[in-house]
Amino acid sequence: MRVVTRALCIAGGLAVASSPFAAEGMWTLDNLPYTELEKNYNFKPTPEWIQKSMRSAVRLAGGCSGSFVSAEGLVLTNHHCVISCVEDLSSKEQDLINKGFLADTRSEEKQCPGMEINRLEKTEDVTARMQKALAGLNGKAFADAKKAEQSRIEKECVGDSGDKRRCDIVELYGGGQYHVYQYSRYQDVRLVFSPEYAAGFFGGDPDNFNFPRYNLDMSLVRVYEHGKPIANSNWFPINPKGAKENELVMTLGHPGTTQRLLTMAELETQRDLVLPFRLMFASEYRGLLLQYSREGEEQARIAQTELTMVENGLKARTGMFQALLSPSVMQQKRNDENAFRNWVNADTARKQQYGDPWQTISNTQTAWRNLYLDYVLIEMGMGSLSQQITWARTLVRGATERDKPDAERLREYSQAALPNVQAGLLAEVPLYPEFEQLKLSWSLSKLRERLGVDNPVVKAILGKESPEAIAKNIVSNSKLGDAAVRKQLWEGGFAAVKQSNDPALVLARKLDEQGRKLREQFDHQIEPVQKAAIEKLSKARFAFKGTSVYPDATFSLRLSHGVIRGWDERGTPVRPFTDFAGLFARATDFDPFKLADNWVENEKKLDKKTRFNQVSTNDIVGGNSGSPLINAKGELVGLIFDGNIQSLGGSYFYDESVNRAVSVHSAAISEALKEVYKAKNLTRELQLSK
Amino acid sequence: MRVVTRALCIAGGLAVASSPFAAEGMWTLDNLPYTELEKNYNFKPTPEWIQKSMRSAVRLAGGCSGSFVSAEGLVLTNHHCVISCVEDLSSKEQDLINKGFLADTRSEEKQCPGMEINRLEKTEDVTARMQKALAGLNGKAFADAKKAEQSRIEKECVGDSGDKRRCDIVELYGGGQYHVYQYSRYQDVRLVFSPEYAAGFFGGDPDNFNFPRYNLDMSLVRVYEHGKPIANSNWFPINPKGAKENELVMTLGHPGTTQRLLTMAELETQRDLVLPFRLMFASEYRGLLLQYSREGEEQARIAQTELTMVENGLKARTGMFQALLSPSVMQQKRNDENAFRNWVNADTARKQQYGDPWQTISNTQTAWRNLYLDYVLIEMGMGSLSQQITWARTLVRGATERDKPDAERLREYSQAALPNVQAGLLAEVPLYPEFEQLKLSWSLSKLRERLGVDNPVVKAILGKESPEAIAKNIVSNSKLGDAAVRKQLWEGGFAAVKQSNDPALVLARKLDEQGRKLREQFDHQIEPVQKAAIEKLSKARFAFKGTSVYPDATFSLRLSHGVIRGWDERGTPVRPFTDFAGLFARATDFDPFKLADNWVENEKKLDKKTRFNQVSTNDIVGGNSGSPLINAKGELVGLIFDGNIQSLGGSYFYDESVNRAVSVHSAAISEALKEVYKAKNLTRELQLSK
């Protein structure tokens, strides 16, 4: 599955793609590849088509895509994009994850704690303004000026619309361009439909990122405002007929991060440090969660979402790592870089204009490598995995930052960002002490192991105590599990937080103190130098390659085009469609290949030839999960939920011969809602008929 | 800790080291670096000195080193080398792992199930004979001839001495030379002393491979024959005074595997496939074991040894991986290889004589990469971790192999190897059903995950069943936990094994069938080609570099020389000795830094200035664990148990500036036995006095 992992997005690099292959590219809506669309598919998107598509697509702020599919605020996204909500709404008595959830009438719909949906309303290029504010600056001055100017732009954009509007600065081309994206912000989102885990994630981790596939990885949520469903005039009607083989299909979604034009120095940091560390970390964590899940049904339920996310990330990063270990991929990257460098160096004026950004980036990579483990374990929190510590750190840092003028705050606590921060902090969600203790004691032990017992920072954080003892104390004695306590502390601000002896806050203060030092090193010493070099590289590349380029993914709205098409797997053709018959043939008596009861019971009513999942050549990446797959008429013909295993190198390069996006076919969506789940009212609202 | 992991030893490469640094080298006793020893240390070992040292050193067949330290068969080795035995002797009621074990009188000594000790008696060069038998052969003919000739040599060597003598063919220089090593084989080994886990492994995984260090990683076992301790005239007296800084010290031990002169193609296989796979596999397994250990004291006890071994291997391989990810290491390796290749190619006669073995090896690496995952998961058993399946596979394969003439058997079932196989199979050891089910179901799920759900081999093994269900059935219904049942099946041979419906045997038969196909691919298609190329490379290297070279480690007896010396850690000098005072200063109230009760109680009686652990420049590697550290007089001044973190790249290269061997100082051994453990009789037998 293709959910974006925000934690990955650090130190993302440049920039601009080389001349695209046929279906390559994640295009911003203000710079669509019109020539290609017309030439390859005879398709000319009108301004109205673009505008309608933009307003029909949505973003789940937590890291997914989705789209409106009715005039009454119904949003279609993936099962795996709402699984955290389903988990929060579940309890020991009511296991909605495994049993599924259906609200066929409005009154049964349940609010998802802390979920936020954004719809893009307009974008504006503010590159000139940002560049002017940053001209000639470096180090802390650069970082301060950048924060301040971003804050001003966002504030102006939000205006007096308060929490209803969200404005984000999007750095395209790695900082070569700055745009401000204005969204409508919806914070009352209610769960409408989520299938059983066995249907939404049939085949589990073994089948994940594979095809042929048989997943009903869909869900429906509804956007509310003032206690009522919103009325929206832009939405994609579902067309159960789907698209034909080789027909043009497009995704409108929010790909999270690509790293297609990292320099060799950056790629080597990924290959030699970042990916090995994360793979080993996640592998061990996975083993821990697997064994915890074996301890009982309730433990299995509690750990299910976390385990799925960990396994998904592990598989995705394994694919990325394989790509970087491939001699041919690295050689191609090296050749591309050399050609580009030679072009710059071949001309004195160019040399003078662009300098040697590759060398600069190589230097910042050395600094970043030295900082990396401390940074991710302490500042990014991988060494203190715990819901209570996450809240505590938000309270501690939030208190300090909110006391500053908006322009001086860390970006994640800017006025524009606060509503989302607050919603996350104050959402009422269940807390499982045993599970929290497991995560915290283990991750603190990783902190100690990776940085070393005798490391002064580790000593400052752990003292002479053991990870176990610290975790036990926090889980037993912290009061932060109570949302009212968090609210009191959040509203009490700096004084309240400082006074509290809550053990989670005590640890959070230590982590915050050490984390801030690391953050400053990154923000003042590494990022400004890196950004300046990337800006030069980006300009040079425009000059070298021309204007028909797309920026790396930034979790902002993109269109990708492609066609429904299978591929050739080492000599064996893989057909682009699967059907319901294939699902029943693949089923066994054992998880993760066991059918959900609803499917067993209704098997006879189903048309077994119904198309289930399909592949297309669209260029997508994590974050695209839940993206609508539409045809030229703007009808929804599929629901993106994954890529094939070959697409995992897509972080670094796109290979049209084997890279495939995987979606739920619109026919399966329709047939399942009607025949398996008997969702009469929803079927009517979605205008689905035989 | 430095225990050898035999599973790593596959597809080991060549060959002969380049001109050694001062302390570099693991020397066979028939080719000691006399010139260096005399020049650097003014030390001239006599034939008598060598003979006595050879007969004082021993090998633990399971993967460690040791030495005789008394005339009555007392062997000194590491705590971590006997931990499996201590575990086998423990029960829920009697936790010898954590409480330690001391038999101060003979009658209290307890036999270690399945433990075998070997003492080298003589070696003979049989290169000419082997080369004659193999001349001109390749493929299956090569493999068959090799097995047959090895079998003949080993059989002649064993003669009519039956189980008392063990003869192994040792392939030195990667196959450039064949020697037959004749050992006395001892299969009645009894535990005499093992300290508490908290003393033997103080600091646990965090301190493992680090220094300064405070471990009493020692144990004593006694070798029996005919129910009585053996009388042996060759042993190393312990000298509690130890050695001085910069004094010559030597190890006599059994380093397991080094890969110092792998070709670039082989190193890349390690870096890009073998190490990442094993690191991720072990990380996940570690997480599983960690969580299992958290479930209760009894679970913690059951998993302790396995967890320690997994963590140790993980840390060691992380160090090896780091070395191969280092650009400077790889560049040096590349330069060395290029220089060597250029030398060969610079002369027509040489080109003709040696050909291009690098290209040949590169080709076999491609084949090996394609085979690797199937091979380790199926044939080597990583995909079916379970005591019951291990026994079952020995029964299944053993039955078939024993029906063949000795010369045609797989080497591990040759007549010479059978006593060790049988001892392992028939040893009475406890079996923990819940733990076995955990290991087996998890590892079968890895088999499915790594090879793929739709892989025909996986389908042949798993059918439509789940890993969980298969494991549960085997653990619940197999009778192989009963040593008498195993004995019956072993003695019943092929017919008995074939008839049995024991579920462990059912699965083992499937694994054996698939495993044999893979084994044949390796034995017939890869190994002969690889060996022939390595032989050429080895000859070329002798011609290029001269004769002053040592072979890569092969778990056979080697001497390494060095001096007691600290090192410079990024500008900070690390002193070569620690003392008891440091132990008490480092202790906290929490594992793994909690002191054992005996140490707390006897703190006041101890001389805090007693030297505890020490480092020396000796070139060692996994398998050297338990090696005596002796001075020129043949007195034991230390007990090797580890290397520092910088030594982990020692698989691939030796760097005298930072590579250090870590040993328990002889003073600590003496003081602990006397003052902490009050082992009066042992103290007397070891002739230790204040």
Short mmCIF file of N, CA and C in Angstrom, two decimals, chain B residues 282-387:
data_model
loop_
_atom_site.label_atom_id
_atom_site.label_comp_id
_atom_site.label_asym_id
_atom_site.label_seq_id
_atom_site.Cartn_x
_atom_site.Cartn_y
_atom_site.Cartn_z
N ALA B 282 17.91 -11.23 10.95
CA ALA B 282 18.28 -11.29 12.37
C ALA B 282 17.61 -10.18 13.17
N SER B 283 17.45 -9.01 12.57
CA SER B 283 16.80 -7.91 13.30
C SER B 283 15.37 -8.27 13.66
N GLU B 284 14.65 -8.82 12.70
CA GLU B 284 13.26 -9.18 12.98
C GLU B 284 13.19 -10.30 14.01
N TYR B 285 14.07 -11.26 13.86
CA TYR B 285 14.11 -12.37 14.82
C TYR B 285 14.45 -11.85 16.22
N ARG B 286 15.35 -10.91 16.27
CA ARG B 286 15.69 -10.31 17.56
C ARG B 286 14.46 -9.67 18.21
N GLY B 287 13.70 -8.91 17.43
CA GLY B 287 12.49 -8.28 17.96
C GLY B 287 11.53 -9.31 18.52
N LEU B 288 11.37 -10.38 17.79
CA LEU B 288 10.49 -11.47 18.21
C LEU B 288 10.95 -12.04 19.56
N LEU B 289 12.24 -12.30 19.65
CA LEU B 289 12.79 -12.90 20.87
C LEU B 289 12.73 -11.92 22.04
N LEU B 290 12.96 -10.65 21.76
CA LEU B 290 12.88 -9.64 22.82
C LEU B 290 11.49 -9.61 23.42
N GLN B 291 10.48 -9.60 22.55
CA GLN B 291 9.12 -9.53 23.06
C GLN B 291 8.74 -10.84 23.77
N TYR B 292 9.18 -11.96 23.23
CA TYR B 292 8.91 -13.23 23.90
C TYR B 292 9.53 -13.21 25.31
N SER B 293 10.71 -12.68 25.42
CA SER B 293 11.40 -12.61 26.72
C SER B 293 10.63 -11.74 27.72
N ARG B 294 9.89 -10.78 27.20
CA ARG B 294 9.14 -9.88 28.09
C ARG B 294 7.90 -10.55 28.68
N GLU B 295 7.56 -11.71 28.15
CA GLU B 295 6.30 -12.33 28.56
C GLU B 295 6.37 -12.98 29.94
N GLY B 296 7.57 -13.18 30.46
CA GLY B 296 7.68 -13.77 31.79
C GLY B 296 9.10 -14.21 32.05
N GLU B 297 9.40 -14.52 33.31
CA GLU B 297 10.76 -14.91 33.67
C GLU B 297 11.18 -16.20 32.98
N GLU B 298 10.23 -17.14 32.91
CA GLU B 298 10.54 -18.43 32.31
C GLU B 298 10.80 -18.26 30.81
N GLN B 299 9.99 -17.43 30.16
CA GLN B 299 10.21 -17.18 28.74
C GLN B 299 11.57 -16.50 28.53
N ALA B 300 11.90 -15.58 29.43
CA ALA B 300 13.18 -14.89 29.31
C ALA B 300 14.33 -15.90 29.43
N ARG B 301 14.19 -16.81 30.34
CA ARG B 301 15.23 -17.82 30.52
C ARG B 301 15.36 -18.70 29.28
N ILE B 302 14.21 -19.11 28.75
CA ILE B 302 14.23 -20.00 27.59
C ILE B 302 14.87 -19.34 26.37
N ALA B 303 14.59 -18.07 26.19
CA ALA B 303 15.05 -17.38 24.97
C ALA B 303 16.45 -16.78 25.12
N GLN B 304 16.97 -16.77 26.34
CA GLN B 304 18.19 -16.01 26.62
C GLN B 304 19.38 -16.34 25.71
N THR B 305 19.68 -17.60 25.58
CA THR B 305 20.85 -17.99 24.79
C THR B 305 20.66 -17.62 23.33
N GLU B 306 19.49 -17.96 22.82
CA GLU B 306 19.21 -17.68 21.41
C GLU B 306 19.28 -16.17 21.16
N LEU B 307 18.71 -15.41 22.06
CA LEU B 307 18.71 -13.96 21.90
C LEU B 307 20.14 -13.41 21.92
N THR B 308 20.94 -13.91 22.84
CA THR B 308 22.32 -13.45 22.92
C THR B 308 23.07 -13.75 21.63
N MET B 309 22.88 -14.94 21.11
CA MET B 309 23.57 -15.33 19.87
C MET B 309 23.11 -14.45 18.70
N VAL B 310 21.82 -14.20 18.65
CA VAL B 310 21.29 -13.40 17.56
C VAL B 310 21.82 -11.96 17.64
N GLU B 311 21.82 -11.41 18.84
CA GLU B 311 22.30 -10.04 19.00
C GLU B 311 23.79 -9.94 18.69
N ASN B 312 24.51 -10.97 19.11
CA ASN B 312 25.94 -10.97 18.85
C ASN B 312 26.23 -11.03 17.35
N GLY B 313 25.53 -11.92 16.66
CA GLY B 313 25.72 -12.03 15.22
C GLY B 313 25.32 -10.76 14.49
N LEU B 314 24.27 -10.16 14.98
CA LEU B 314 23.77 -8.93 14.38
C LEU B 314 24.80 -7.81 14.48
N LYS B 315 25.39 -7.69 15.65
CA LYS B 315 26.37 -6.63 15.85
C LYS B 315 27.61 -6.91 15.01
N ALA B 316 28.01 -8.16 14.99
CA ALA B 316 29.20 -8.51 14.21
C ALA B 316 28.97 -8.22 12.73
N ARG B 317 27.83 -8.62 12.21
CA ARG B 317 27.57 -8.40 10.78
C ARG B 317 27.34 -6.93 10.46
N THR B 318 26.83 -6.19 11.43
CA THR B 318 26.70 -4.75 11.21
C THR B 318 28.08 -4.14 10.99
N GLY B 319 29.03 -4.58 11.79
CA GLY B 319 30.40 -4.09 11.63
C GLY B 319 30.99 -4.49 10.28
N MET B 320 30.71 -5.72 9.88
CA MET B 320 31.21 -6.18 8.59
C MET B 320 30.57 -5.38 7.45
N PHE B 321 29.27 -5.14 7.59
CA PHE B 321 28.55 -4.38 6.57
C PHE B 321 29.10 -2.96 6.48
N GLN B 322 29.35 -2.36 7.63
CA GLN B 322 29.92 -1.01 7.64
C GLN B 322 31.24 -0.98 6.88
N ALA B 323 32.04 -2.00 7.08
CA ALA B 323 33.34 -2.05 6.41
C ALA B 323 33.13 -2.04 4.89
N LEU B 324 32.18 -2.84 4.43
CA LEU B 324 31.98 -2.94 2.98
C LEU B 324 31.28 -1.71 2.42
N LEU B 325 30.60 -0.95 3.28
CA LEU B 325 29.98 0.29 2.82
C LEU B 325 30.97 1.45 2.83
N SER B 326 32.13 1.21 3.40
CA SER B 326 33.12 2.29 3.47
C SER B 326 33.80 2.47 2.11
N PRO B 327 33.68 3.67 1.53
CA PRO B 327 34.31 3.90 0.23
C PRO B 327 35.82 3.65 0.26
N SER B 328 36.48 4.01 1.37
CA SER B 328 37.94 3.86 1.38
C SER B 328 38.34 2.38 1.41
N VAL B 329 37.61 1.58 2.18
CA VAL B 329 37.92 0.14 2.21
C VAL B 329 37.74 -0.46 0.83
N MET B 330 36.61 -0.14 0.20
CA MET B 330 36.33 -0.74 -1.10
C MET B 330 37.34 -0.26 -2.16
N GLN B 331 37.74 0.99 -2.05
CA GLN B 331 38.71 1.51 -3.01
C GLN B 331 40.04 0.79 -2.86
N GLN B 332 40.45 0.58 -1.61
CA GLN B 332 41.70 -0.14 -1.36
C GLN B 332 41.64 -1.55 -1.94
N LYS B 333 40.51 -2.20 -1.71
CA LYS B 333 40.31 -3.55 -2.24
C LYS B 333 40.39 -3.55 -3.77
N ARG B 334 39.77 -2.53 -4.35
CA ARG B 334 39.74 -2.43 -5.81
C ARG B 334 41.16 -2.19 -6.35
N ASN B 335 41.88 -1.32 -5.67
CA ASN B 335 43.26 -1.05 -6.08
C ASN B 335 44.12 -2.31 -6.01
N ASP B 336 43.97 -3.04 -4.90
CA ASP B 336 44.75 -4.27 -4.74
C ASP B 336 44.44 -5.26 -5.86
N GLU B 337 43.16 -5.40 -6.14
CA GLU B 337 42.76 -6.35 -7.17
C GLU B 337 43.30 -5.92 -8.54
N ASN B 338 43.17 -4.63 -8.83
CA ASN B 338 43.66 -4.13 -10.12
C ASN B 338 45.16 -4.35 -10.27
N ALA B 339 45.91 -4.10 -9.20
CA ALA B 339 47.36 -4.28 -9.27
C ALA B 339 47.70 -5.74 -9.57
N PHE B 340 46.99 -6.62 -8.91
CA PHE B 340 47.20 -8.06 -9.08
C PHE B 340 46.83 -8.49 -10.51
N ARG B 341 45.68 -8.04 -10.96
CA ARG B 341 45.24 -8.39 -12.33
C ARG B 341 46.22 -7.85 -13.37
N ASN B 342 46.64 -6.63 -13.14
CA ASN B 342 47.59 -6.02 -14.09
C ASN B 342 48.89 -6.82 -14.15
N TRP B 343 49.32 -7.28 -13.00
CA TRP B 343 50.55 -8.08 -12.96
C TRP B 343 50.38 -9.35 -13.79
N VAL B 344 49.25 -10.02 -13.63
CA VAL B 344 49.00 -11.23 -14.42
C VAL B 344 48.94 -10.90 -15.91
N ASN B 345 48.20 -9.84 -16.23
CA ASN B 345 47.97 -9.52 -17.64
C ASN B 345 49.20 -8.92 -18.34
N ALA B 346 50.18 -8.50 -17.54
CA ALA B 346 51.34 -7.83 -18.14
C ALA B 346 52.28 -8.83 -18.85
N ASP B 347 52.02 -10.11 -18.68
CA ASP B 347 52.95 -11.10 -19.20
C ASP B 347 52.16 -12.22 -19.90
N THR B 348 52.52 -12.51 -21.14
CA THR B 348 51.75 -13.47 -21.92
C THR B 348 51.75 -14.86 -21.29
N ALA B 349 52.90 -15.26 -20.80
CA ALA B 349 52.99 -16.59 -20.20
C ALA B 349 52.09 -16.67 -18.98
N ARG B 350 52.13 -15.63 -18.16
CA ARG B 350 51.29 -15.61 -16.96
C ARG B 350 49.81 -15.63 -17.35
N LYS B 351 49.47 -14.83 -18.35
CA LYS B 351 48.07 -14.79 -18.79
C LYS B 351 47.59 -16.17 -19.18
N GLN B 352 48.49 -16.85 -19.89
CA GLN B 352 48.11 -18.18 -20.36
C GLN B 352 48.00 -19.16 -19.18
N GLN B 353 48.93 -19.02 -18.26
CA GLN B 353 48.94 -19.95 -17.13
C GLN B 353 47.75 -19.77 -16.19
N TYR B 354 47.43 -18.51 -15.89
CA TYR B 354 46.40 -18.26 -14.87
C TYR B 354 45.03 -17.91 -15.45
N GLY B 355 44.99 -17.50 -16.72
CA GLY B 355 43.69 -17.14 -17.31
C GLY B 355 43.10 -15.91 -16.64
N ASP B 356 41.79 -15.86 -16.57
CA ASP B 356 41.13 -14.71 -15.93
C ASP B 356 40.20 -15.23 -14.83
N PRO B 357 40.79 -15.70 -13.73
CA PRO B 357 39.95 -16.25 -12.66
C PRO B 357 38.96 -15.23 -12.09
N TRP B 358 39.29 -13.93 -12.17
CA TRP B 358 38.37 -12.91 -11.65
C TRP B 358 37.05 -12.94 -12.40
N GLN B 359 37.14 -13.09 -13.72
CA GLN B 359 35.92 -13.15 -14.53
C GLN B 359 35.13 -14.42 -14.21
N THR B 360 35.85 -15.52 -14.06
CA THR B 360 35.18 -16.78 -13.72
C THR B 360 34.43 -16.64 -12.40
N ILE B 361 35.11 -16.05 -11.43
CA ILE B 361 34.48 -15.89 -10.11
C ILE B 361 33.28 -14.94 -10.21
N SER B 362 33.43 -13.91 -11.01
CA SER B 362 32.31 -12.99 -11.20
C SER B 362 31.10 -13.75 -11.76
N ASN B 363 31.35 -14.67 -12.69
CA ASN B 363 30.24 -15.46 -13.24
C ASN B 363 29.61 -16.37 -12.19
N THR B 364 30.46 -17.02 -11.39
CA THR B 364 29.87 -17.91 -10.38
C THR B 364 29.10 -17.08 -9.35
N GLN B 365 29.52 -15.85 -9.12
CA GLN B 365 28.79 -15.00 -8.18
C GLN B 365 27.39 -14.70 -8.69
N THR B 366 27.26 -14.51 -9.99
CA THR B 366 25.93 -14.28 -10.55
C THR B 366 25.04 -15.50 -10.29
N ALA B 367 25.60 -16.67 -10.52
CA ALA B 367 24.82 -17.89 -10.26
C ALA B 367 24.50 -18.03 -8.78
N TRP B 368 25.46 -17.70 -7.96
CA TRP B 368 25.27 -17.82 -6.51
C TRP B 368 24.23 -16.83 -6.00
N ARG B 369 24.24 -15.63 -6.54
CA ARG B 369 23.23 -14.64 -6.15
C ARG B 369 21.82 -15.14 -6.47
N ASN B 370 21.68 -15.77 -7.63
CA ASN B 370 20.36 -16.27 -8.00
C ASN B 370 19.90 -17.42 -7.11
N LEU B 371 20.86 -18.16 -6.60
CA LEU B 371 20.54 -19.32 -5.78
C LEU B 371 20.41 -18.98 -4.30
N TYR B 372 21.06 -17.90 -3.89
CA TYR B 372 21.32 -17.65 -2.48
C TYR B 372 20.12 -17.77 -1.54
N LEU B 373 19.05 -17.03 -1.80
CA LEU B 373 17.93 -17.01 -0.85
C LEU B 373 17.30 -18.39 -0.70
N ASP B 374 17.08 -19.06 -1.82
CA ASP B 374 16.54 -20.42 -1.74
C ASP B 374 17.47 -21.30 -0.92
N TYR B 375 18.75 -21.16 -1.17
CA TYR B 375 19.73 -22.02 -0.53
C TYR B 375 19.75 -21.86 0.99
N VAL B 376 19.83 -20.62 1.44
CA VAL B 376 19.93 -20.43 2.90
C VAL B 376 18.61 -20.72 3.58
N LEU B 377 17.50 -20.38 2.93
CA LEU B 377 16.21 -20.59 3.58
C LEU B 377 15.82 -22.07 3.60
N ILE B 378 16.10 -22.77 2.51
CA ILE B 378 15.67 -24.17 2.44
C ILE B 378 16.80 -25.11 2.84
N GLU B 379 17.87 -25.12 2.07
CA GLU B 379 18.92 -26.11 2.35
C GLU B 379 19.62 -25.85 3.69
N MET B 380 19.89 -24.57 3.99
CA MET B 380 20.59 -24.29 5.24
C MET B 380 19.65 -24.13 6.43
N GLY B 381 18.36 -24.18 6.18
CA GLY B 381 17.41 -24.26 7.29
C GLY B 381 16.99 -22.95 7.93
N MET B 382 17.38 -21.80 7.38
CA MET B 382 16.95 -20.55 8.00
C MET B 382 15.43 -20.36 7.90
N GLY B 383 14.81 -21.05 6.96
CA GLY B 383 13.36 -20.95 6.82
C GLY B 383 12.59 -21.99 7.61
N SER B 384 13.29 -22.75 8.43
CA SER B 384 12.59 -23.75 9.27
C SER B 384 13.33 -23.92 10.59
N LEU B 385 13.43 -22.82 11.32
CA LEU B 385 14.15 -22.82 12.59
C LEU B 385 13.35 -23.58 13.63
N SER B 386 13.86 -24.68 14.03
CA SER B 386 13.13 -25.52 14.99
C SER B 386 14.02 -26.68 15.37
N GLN B 387 14.05 -26.98 16.66
CA GLN B 387 14.84 -28.11 17.12
C GLN B 387 14.30 -29.40 16.51
#
